[in-house]
mmCIF file of C-alpha atoms and ligand atoms in Angstrom:
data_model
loop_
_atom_site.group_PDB
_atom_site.id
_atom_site.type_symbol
_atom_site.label_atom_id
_atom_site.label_comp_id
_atom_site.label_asym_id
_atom_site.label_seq_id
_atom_site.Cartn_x
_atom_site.Cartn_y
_atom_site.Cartn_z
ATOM 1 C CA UNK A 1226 -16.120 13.954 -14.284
ATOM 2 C CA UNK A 1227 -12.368 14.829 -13.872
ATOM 3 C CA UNK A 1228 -11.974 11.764 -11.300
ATOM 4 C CA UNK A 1229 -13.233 9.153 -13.153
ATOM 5 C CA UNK A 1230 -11.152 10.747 -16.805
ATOM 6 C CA UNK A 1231 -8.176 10.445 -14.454
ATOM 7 C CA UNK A 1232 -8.233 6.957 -13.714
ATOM 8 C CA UNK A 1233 -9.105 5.956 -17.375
ATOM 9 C CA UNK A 1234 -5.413 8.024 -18.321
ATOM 10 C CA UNK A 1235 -3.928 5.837 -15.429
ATOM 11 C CA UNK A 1236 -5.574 2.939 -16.131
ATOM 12 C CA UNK A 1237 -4.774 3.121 -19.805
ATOM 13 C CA UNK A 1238 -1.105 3.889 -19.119
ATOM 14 C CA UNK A 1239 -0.837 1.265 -16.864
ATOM 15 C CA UNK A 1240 -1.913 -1.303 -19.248
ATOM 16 C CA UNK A 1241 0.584 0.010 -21.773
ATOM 17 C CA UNK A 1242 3.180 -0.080 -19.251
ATOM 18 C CA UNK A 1243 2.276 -3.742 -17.905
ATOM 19 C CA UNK A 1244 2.225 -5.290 -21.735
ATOM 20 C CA UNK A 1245 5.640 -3.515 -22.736
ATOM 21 C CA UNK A 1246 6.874 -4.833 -19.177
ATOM 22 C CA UNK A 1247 5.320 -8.482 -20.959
ATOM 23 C CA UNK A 1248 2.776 -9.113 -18.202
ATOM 24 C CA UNK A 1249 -1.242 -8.291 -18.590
ATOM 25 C CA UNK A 1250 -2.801 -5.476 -17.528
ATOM 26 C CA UNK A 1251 -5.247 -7.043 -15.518
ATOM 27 C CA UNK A 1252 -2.038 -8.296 -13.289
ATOM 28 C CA UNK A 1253 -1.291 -5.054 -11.997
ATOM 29 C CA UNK A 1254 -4.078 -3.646 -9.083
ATOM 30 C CA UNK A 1255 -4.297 0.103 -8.835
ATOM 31 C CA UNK A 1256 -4.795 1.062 -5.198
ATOM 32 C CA UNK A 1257 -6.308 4.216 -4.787
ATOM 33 C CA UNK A 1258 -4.426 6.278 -1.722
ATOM 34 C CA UNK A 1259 -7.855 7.906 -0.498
ATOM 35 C CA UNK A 1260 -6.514 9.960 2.372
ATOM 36 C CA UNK A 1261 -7.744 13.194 3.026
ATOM 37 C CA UNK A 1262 -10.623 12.504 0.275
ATOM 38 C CA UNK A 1263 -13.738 11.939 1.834
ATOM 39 C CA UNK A 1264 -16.421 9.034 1.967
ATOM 40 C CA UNK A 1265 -18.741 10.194 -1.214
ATOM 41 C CA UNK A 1266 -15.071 11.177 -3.643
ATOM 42 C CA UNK A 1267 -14.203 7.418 -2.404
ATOM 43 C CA UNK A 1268 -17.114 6.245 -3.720
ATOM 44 C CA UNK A 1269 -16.805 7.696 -6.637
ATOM 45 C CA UNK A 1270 -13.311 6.556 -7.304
ATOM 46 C CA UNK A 1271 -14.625 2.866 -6.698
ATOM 47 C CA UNK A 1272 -17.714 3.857 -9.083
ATOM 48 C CA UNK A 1273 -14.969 4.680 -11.430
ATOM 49 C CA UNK A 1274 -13.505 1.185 -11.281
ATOM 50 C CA UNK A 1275 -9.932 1.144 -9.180
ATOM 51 C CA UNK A 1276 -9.565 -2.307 -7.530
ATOM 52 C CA UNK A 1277 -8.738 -1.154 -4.031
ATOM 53 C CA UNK A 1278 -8.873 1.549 -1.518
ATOM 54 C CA UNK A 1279 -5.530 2.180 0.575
ATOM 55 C CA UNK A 1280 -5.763 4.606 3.716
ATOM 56 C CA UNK A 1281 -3.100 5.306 5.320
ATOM 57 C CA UNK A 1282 -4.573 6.757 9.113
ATOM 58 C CA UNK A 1283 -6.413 4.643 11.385
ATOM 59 C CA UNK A 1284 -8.485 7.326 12.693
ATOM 60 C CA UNK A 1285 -9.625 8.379 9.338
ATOM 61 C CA UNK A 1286 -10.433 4.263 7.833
ATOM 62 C CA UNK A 1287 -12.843 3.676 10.391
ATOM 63 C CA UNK A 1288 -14.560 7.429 10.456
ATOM 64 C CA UNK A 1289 -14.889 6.701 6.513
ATOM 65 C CA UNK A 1290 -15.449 3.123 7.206
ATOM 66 C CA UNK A 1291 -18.151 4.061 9.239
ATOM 67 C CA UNK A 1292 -19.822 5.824 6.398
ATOM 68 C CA UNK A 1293 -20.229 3.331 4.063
ATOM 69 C CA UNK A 1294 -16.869 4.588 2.401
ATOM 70 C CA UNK A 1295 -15.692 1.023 0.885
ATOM 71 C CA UNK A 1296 -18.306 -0.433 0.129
ATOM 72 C CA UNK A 1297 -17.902 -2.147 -3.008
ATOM 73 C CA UNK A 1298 -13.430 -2.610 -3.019
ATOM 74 C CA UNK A 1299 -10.861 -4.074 -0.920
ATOM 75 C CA UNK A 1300 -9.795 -1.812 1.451
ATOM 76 C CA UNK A 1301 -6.281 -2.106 2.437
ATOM 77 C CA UNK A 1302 -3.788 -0.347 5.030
ATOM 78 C CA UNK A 1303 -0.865 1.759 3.187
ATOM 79 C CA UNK A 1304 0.552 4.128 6.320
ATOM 80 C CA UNK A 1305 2.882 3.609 8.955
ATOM 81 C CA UNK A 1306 0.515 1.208 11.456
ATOM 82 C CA UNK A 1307 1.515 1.634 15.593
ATOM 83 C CA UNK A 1308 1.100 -1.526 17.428
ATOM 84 C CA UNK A 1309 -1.607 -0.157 19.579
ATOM 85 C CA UNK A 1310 -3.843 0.562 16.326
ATOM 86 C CA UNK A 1311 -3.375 -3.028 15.217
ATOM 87 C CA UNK A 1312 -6.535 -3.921 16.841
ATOM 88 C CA UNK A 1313 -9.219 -2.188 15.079
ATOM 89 C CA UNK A 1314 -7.867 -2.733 11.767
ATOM 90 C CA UNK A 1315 -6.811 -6.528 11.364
ATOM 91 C CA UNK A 1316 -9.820 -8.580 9.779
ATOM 92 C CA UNK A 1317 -11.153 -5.148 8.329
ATOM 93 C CA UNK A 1318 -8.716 -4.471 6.060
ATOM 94 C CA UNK A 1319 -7.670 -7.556 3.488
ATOM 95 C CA UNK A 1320 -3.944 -6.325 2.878
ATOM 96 C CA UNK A 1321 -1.820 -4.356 4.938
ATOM 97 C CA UNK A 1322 1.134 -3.011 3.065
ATOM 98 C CA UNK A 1323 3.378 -1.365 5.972
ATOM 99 C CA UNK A 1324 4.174 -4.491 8.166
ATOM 100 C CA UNK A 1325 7.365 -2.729 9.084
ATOM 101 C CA UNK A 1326 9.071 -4.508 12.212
ATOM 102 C CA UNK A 1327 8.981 -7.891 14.108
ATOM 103 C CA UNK A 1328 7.293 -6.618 16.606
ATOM 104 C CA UNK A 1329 4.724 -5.340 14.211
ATOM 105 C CA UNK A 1330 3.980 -8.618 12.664
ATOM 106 C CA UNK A 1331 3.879 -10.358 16.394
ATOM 107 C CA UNK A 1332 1.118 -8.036 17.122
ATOM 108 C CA UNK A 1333 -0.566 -8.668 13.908
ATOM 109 C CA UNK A 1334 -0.772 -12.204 14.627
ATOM 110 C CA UNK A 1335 -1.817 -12.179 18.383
ATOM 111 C CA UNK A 1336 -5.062 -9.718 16.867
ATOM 112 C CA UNK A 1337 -5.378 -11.997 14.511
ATOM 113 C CA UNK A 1338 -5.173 -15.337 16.605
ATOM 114 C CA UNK A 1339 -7.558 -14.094 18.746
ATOM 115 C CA UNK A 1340 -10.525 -12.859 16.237
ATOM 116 C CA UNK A 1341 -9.709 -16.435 14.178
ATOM 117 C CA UNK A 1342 -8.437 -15.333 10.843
ATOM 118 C CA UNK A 1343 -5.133 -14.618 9.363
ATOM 119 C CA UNK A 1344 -4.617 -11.217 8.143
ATOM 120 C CA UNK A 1345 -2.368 -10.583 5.060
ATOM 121 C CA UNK A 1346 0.454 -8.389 4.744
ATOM 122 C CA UNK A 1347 3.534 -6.730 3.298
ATOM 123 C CA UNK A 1348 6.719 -6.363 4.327
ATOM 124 C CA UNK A 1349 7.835 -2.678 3.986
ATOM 125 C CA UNK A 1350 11.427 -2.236 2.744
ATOM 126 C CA UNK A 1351 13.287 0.822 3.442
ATOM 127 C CA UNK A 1352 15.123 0.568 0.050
ATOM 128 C CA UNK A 1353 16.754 3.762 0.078
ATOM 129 C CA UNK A 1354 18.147 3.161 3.725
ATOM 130 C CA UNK A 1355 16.231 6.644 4.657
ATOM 131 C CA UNK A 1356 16.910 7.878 8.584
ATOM 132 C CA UNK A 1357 13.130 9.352 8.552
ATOM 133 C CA UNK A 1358 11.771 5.815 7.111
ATOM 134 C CA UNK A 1359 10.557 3.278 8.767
ATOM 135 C CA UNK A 1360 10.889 -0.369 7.195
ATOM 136 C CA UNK A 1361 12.997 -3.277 7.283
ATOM 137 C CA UNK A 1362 16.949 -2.640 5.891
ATOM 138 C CA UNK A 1363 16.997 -5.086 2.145
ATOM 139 C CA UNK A 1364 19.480 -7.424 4.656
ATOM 140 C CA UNK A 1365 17.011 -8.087 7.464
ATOM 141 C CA UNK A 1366 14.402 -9.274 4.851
ATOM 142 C CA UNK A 1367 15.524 -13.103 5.702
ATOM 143 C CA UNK A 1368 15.047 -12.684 9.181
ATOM 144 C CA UNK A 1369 11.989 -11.109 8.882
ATOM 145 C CA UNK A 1370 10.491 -14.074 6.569
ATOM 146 C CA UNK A 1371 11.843 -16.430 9.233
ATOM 147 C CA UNK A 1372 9.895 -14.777 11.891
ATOM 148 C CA UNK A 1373 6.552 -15.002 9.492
ATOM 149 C CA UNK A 1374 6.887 -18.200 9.288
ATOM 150 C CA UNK A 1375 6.596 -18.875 12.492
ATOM 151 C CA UNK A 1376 3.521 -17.033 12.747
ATOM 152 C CA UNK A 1377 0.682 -19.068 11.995
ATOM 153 C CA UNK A 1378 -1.864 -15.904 12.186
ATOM 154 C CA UNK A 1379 -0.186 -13.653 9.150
ATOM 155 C CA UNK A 1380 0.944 -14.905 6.115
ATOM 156 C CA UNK A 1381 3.050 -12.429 3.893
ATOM 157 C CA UNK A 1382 2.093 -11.586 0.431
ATOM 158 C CA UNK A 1383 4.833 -9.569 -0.754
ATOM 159 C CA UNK A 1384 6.633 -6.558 -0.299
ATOM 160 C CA UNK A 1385 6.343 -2.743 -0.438
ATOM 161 C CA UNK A 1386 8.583 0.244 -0.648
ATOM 162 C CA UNK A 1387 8.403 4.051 -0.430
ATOM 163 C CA UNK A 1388 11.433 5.240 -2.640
ATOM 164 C CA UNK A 1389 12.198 8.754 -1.765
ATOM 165 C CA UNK A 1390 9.676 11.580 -3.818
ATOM 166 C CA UNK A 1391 11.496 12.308 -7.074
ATOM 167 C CA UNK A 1392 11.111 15.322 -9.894
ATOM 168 C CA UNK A 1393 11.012 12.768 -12.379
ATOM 169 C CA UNK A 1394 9.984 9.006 -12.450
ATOM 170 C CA UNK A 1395 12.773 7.286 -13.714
ATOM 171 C CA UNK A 1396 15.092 9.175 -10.535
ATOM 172 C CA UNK A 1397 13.787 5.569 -8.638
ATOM 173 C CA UNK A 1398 14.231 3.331 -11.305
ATOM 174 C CA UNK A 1399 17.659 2.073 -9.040
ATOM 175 C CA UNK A 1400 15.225 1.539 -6.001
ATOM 176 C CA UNK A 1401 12.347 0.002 -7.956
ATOM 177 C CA UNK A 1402 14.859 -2.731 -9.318
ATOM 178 C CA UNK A 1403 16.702 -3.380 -6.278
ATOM 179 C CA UNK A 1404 13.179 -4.034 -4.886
ATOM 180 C CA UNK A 1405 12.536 -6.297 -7.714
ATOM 181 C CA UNK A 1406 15.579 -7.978 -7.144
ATOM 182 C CA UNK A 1407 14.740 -8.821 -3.446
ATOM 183 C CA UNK A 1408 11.065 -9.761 -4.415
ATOM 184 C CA UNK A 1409 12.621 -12.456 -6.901
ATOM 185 C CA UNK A 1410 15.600 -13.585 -4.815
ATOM 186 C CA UNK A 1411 13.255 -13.874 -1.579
ATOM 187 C CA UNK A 1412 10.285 -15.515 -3.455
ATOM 188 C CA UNK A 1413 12.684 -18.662 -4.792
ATOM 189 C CA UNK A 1414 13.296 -19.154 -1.192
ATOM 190 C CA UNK A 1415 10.279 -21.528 0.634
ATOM 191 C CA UNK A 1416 9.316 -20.299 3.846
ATOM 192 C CA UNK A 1417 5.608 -21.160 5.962
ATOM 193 C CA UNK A 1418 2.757 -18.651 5.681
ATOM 194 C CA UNK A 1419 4.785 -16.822 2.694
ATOM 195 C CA UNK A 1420 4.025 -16.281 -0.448
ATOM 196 C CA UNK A 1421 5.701 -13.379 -3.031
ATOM 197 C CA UNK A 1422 2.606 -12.343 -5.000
ATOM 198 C CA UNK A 1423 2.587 -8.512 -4.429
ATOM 199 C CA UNK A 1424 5.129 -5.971 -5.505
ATOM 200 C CA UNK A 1425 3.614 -2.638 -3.862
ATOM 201 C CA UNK A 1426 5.472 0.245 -5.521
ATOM 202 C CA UNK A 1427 4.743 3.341 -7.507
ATOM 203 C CA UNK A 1428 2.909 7.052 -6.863
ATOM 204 C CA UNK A 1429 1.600 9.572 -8.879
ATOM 205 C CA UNK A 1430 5.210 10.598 -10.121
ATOM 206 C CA UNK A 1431 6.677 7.276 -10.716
ATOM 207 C CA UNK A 1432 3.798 4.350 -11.028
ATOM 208 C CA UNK A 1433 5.229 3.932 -14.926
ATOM 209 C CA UNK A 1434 8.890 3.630 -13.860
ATOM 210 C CA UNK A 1435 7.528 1.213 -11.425
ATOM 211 C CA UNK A 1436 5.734 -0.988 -13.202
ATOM 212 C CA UNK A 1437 8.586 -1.288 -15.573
ATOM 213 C CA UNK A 1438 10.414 -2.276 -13.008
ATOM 214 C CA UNK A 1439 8.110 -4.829 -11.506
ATOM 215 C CA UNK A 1440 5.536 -3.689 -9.535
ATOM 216 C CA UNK A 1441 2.077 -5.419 -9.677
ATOM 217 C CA UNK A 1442 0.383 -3.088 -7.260
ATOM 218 C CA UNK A 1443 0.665 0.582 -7.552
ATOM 219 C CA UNK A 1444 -1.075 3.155 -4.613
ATOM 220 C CA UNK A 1445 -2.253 6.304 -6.532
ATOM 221 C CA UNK A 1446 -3.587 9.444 -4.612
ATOM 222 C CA UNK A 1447 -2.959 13.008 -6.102
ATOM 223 C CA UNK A 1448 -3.047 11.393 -9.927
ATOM 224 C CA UNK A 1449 -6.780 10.449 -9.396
ATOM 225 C CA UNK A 1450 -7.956 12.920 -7.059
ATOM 226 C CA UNK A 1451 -6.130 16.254 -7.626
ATOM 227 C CA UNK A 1452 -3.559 17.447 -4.868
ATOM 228 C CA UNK A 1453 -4.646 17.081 -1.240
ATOM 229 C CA UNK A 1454 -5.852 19.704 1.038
ATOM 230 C CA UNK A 1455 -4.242 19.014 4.123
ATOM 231 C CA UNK A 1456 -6.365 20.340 6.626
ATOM 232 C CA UNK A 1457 -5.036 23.670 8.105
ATOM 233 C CA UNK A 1458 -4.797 23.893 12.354
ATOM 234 C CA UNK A 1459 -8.210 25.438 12.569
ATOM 235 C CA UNK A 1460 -9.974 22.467 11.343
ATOM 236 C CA UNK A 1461 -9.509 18.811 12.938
ATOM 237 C CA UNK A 1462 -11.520 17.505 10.061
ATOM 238 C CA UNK A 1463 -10.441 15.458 6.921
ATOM 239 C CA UNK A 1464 -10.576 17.927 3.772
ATOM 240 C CA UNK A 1465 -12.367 17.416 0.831
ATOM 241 C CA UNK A 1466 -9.573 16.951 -1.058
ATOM 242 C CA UNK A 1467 -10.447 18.934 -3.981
ATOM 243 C CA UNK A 1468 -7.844 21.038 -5.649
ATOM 244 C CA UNK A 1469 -7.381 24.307 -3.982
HETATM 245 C C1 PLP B 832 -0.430 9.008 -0.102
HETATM 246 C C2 PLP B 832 0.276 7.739 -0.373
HETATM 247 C C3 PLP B 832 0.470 7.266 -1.671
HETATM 248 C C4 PLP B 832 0.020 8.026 -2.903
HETATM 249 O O1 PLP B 832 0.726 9.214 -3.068
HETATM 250 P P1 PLP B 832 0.499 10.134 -4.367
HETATM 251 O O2 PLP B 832 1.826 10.743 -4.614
HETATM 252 O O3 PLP B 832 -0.547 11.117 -4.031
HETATM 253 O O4 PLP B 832 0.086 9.241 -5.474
HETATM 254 C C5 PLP B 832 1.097 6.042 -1.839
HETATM 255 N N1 PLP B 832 1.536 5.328 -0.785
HETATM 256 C C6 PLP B 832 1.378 5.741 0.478
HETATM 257 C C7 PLP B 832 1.892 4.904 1.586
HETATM 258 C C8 PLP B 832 0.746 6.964 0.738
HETATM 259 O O5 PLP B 832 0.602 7.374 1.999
#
């Protein structure tokens, strides 16, 4: 089956990449980015052995949620999250990659608080200071870490960046070790409810450059499951994601 021979290529590339970079391969998570695939190609990618499942619409986690979609991997939270959403996803999801704002992580906590657990998540990093973006600036990163601290209901895993999309891989090298940089300078520091163990970077076109760079988590969509269908205005539903 094409899905499951394109996560063997990734899987073996990413091993190669994570022993040149001089870690182990089994230190680096592949996320798969299941949007716009639906519940039975998500099973199929967990069948097919990736080590979590990263959506990136509310809407869409808990319709696939709902049918059985997960069942089997982590599922984590890789999109843009508005603080009215925050609700229905804390405690269902184990990581959330896109913590994005102060006011995002306050949220998370109360939601959290309140059903008794503390959810994990990652601080998003605009690292290429983009206007359409969203994500804390590289120099707000302290700031942010203070205000984790004080939140006994979240505790911060790592970080995560979207470099702009590139022709090539190695185009986001700069961004990849500039993220690698804050990852390492931040991590030294001790803060409460903090700990730098994830380094969420690298897509289809630049996982490899990534993982050179650094990253120990890399969220893969199009490379396992072909290029998405997005849905066109006649149909509200999620496409099947199959190459058109
Ligand atoms: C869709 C998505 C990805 C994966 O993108 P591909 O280029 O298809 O691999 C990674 N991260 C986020 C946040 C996404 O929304």
């Amino acid at each position: 089956m094409e899905l499951d021979e394109n996560i063997a290529r990734i899987r073996s590339a990413l091993a190669a990449a994570a022993l040149a970079a001089g870690r182990r391969p089994e230190d680096v998570l592949l996320v798969a980015a299941t949007k716009m695939n639906d519940a039975e190609r998500v099973r199929r990618a967990i069948a097919a052995g990736v080590d979590a499942c990263g959506e990136n619409r509310v809407q869409e986690l808990l319709e696939k949620q709902s049918q059985g979609a997960y069942a089997g991997a982590p599922l984590h939270f890789i999109g843009h999250l508005q603080r009215n959403k925050v609700r229905q996803i804390v405690g269902l999801v184990s990581l959330i990659h896109s913590a994005d704002s102060v006011a995002l992580l306050e949220e998370i906590d109360r939601c959290a608080g309140k059903k008794g657990l503390v959810q994990d998540v990652l601080l998003e990093i605009n690292i290429a200071g983009e206007a359409a973006k969203s994500g804390f600036a590289p120099e707000e990163l302290p700031a942010a870490l203070e205000a984790a601290a004080r939140l006994p209901s979240v505790r911060v895993r790592g970080l995560m960046a979207i470099p702009p999309i590139c022709v090539s891989g190695d185009e986001n090298r700069p961004y990849f070790t500039k993220m690698q940089q804050l990852f390492v300078d931040n991590g030294e520091k001790k803060y409460d409810n903090v700990s730098m163990d994830f380094l969420s970077m690298g897509m289809s076109g630049d996982y490899l450059a990534a993982v050179a760079c650094g990253a120990n988590m890399v969220r893969i969509g199009s490379a396992i499951f072909g290029p998405r269908q997005y849905p066109d205005h006649n149909s509200g539903g999620i496409a099947n994601g199959l190459p058109g």
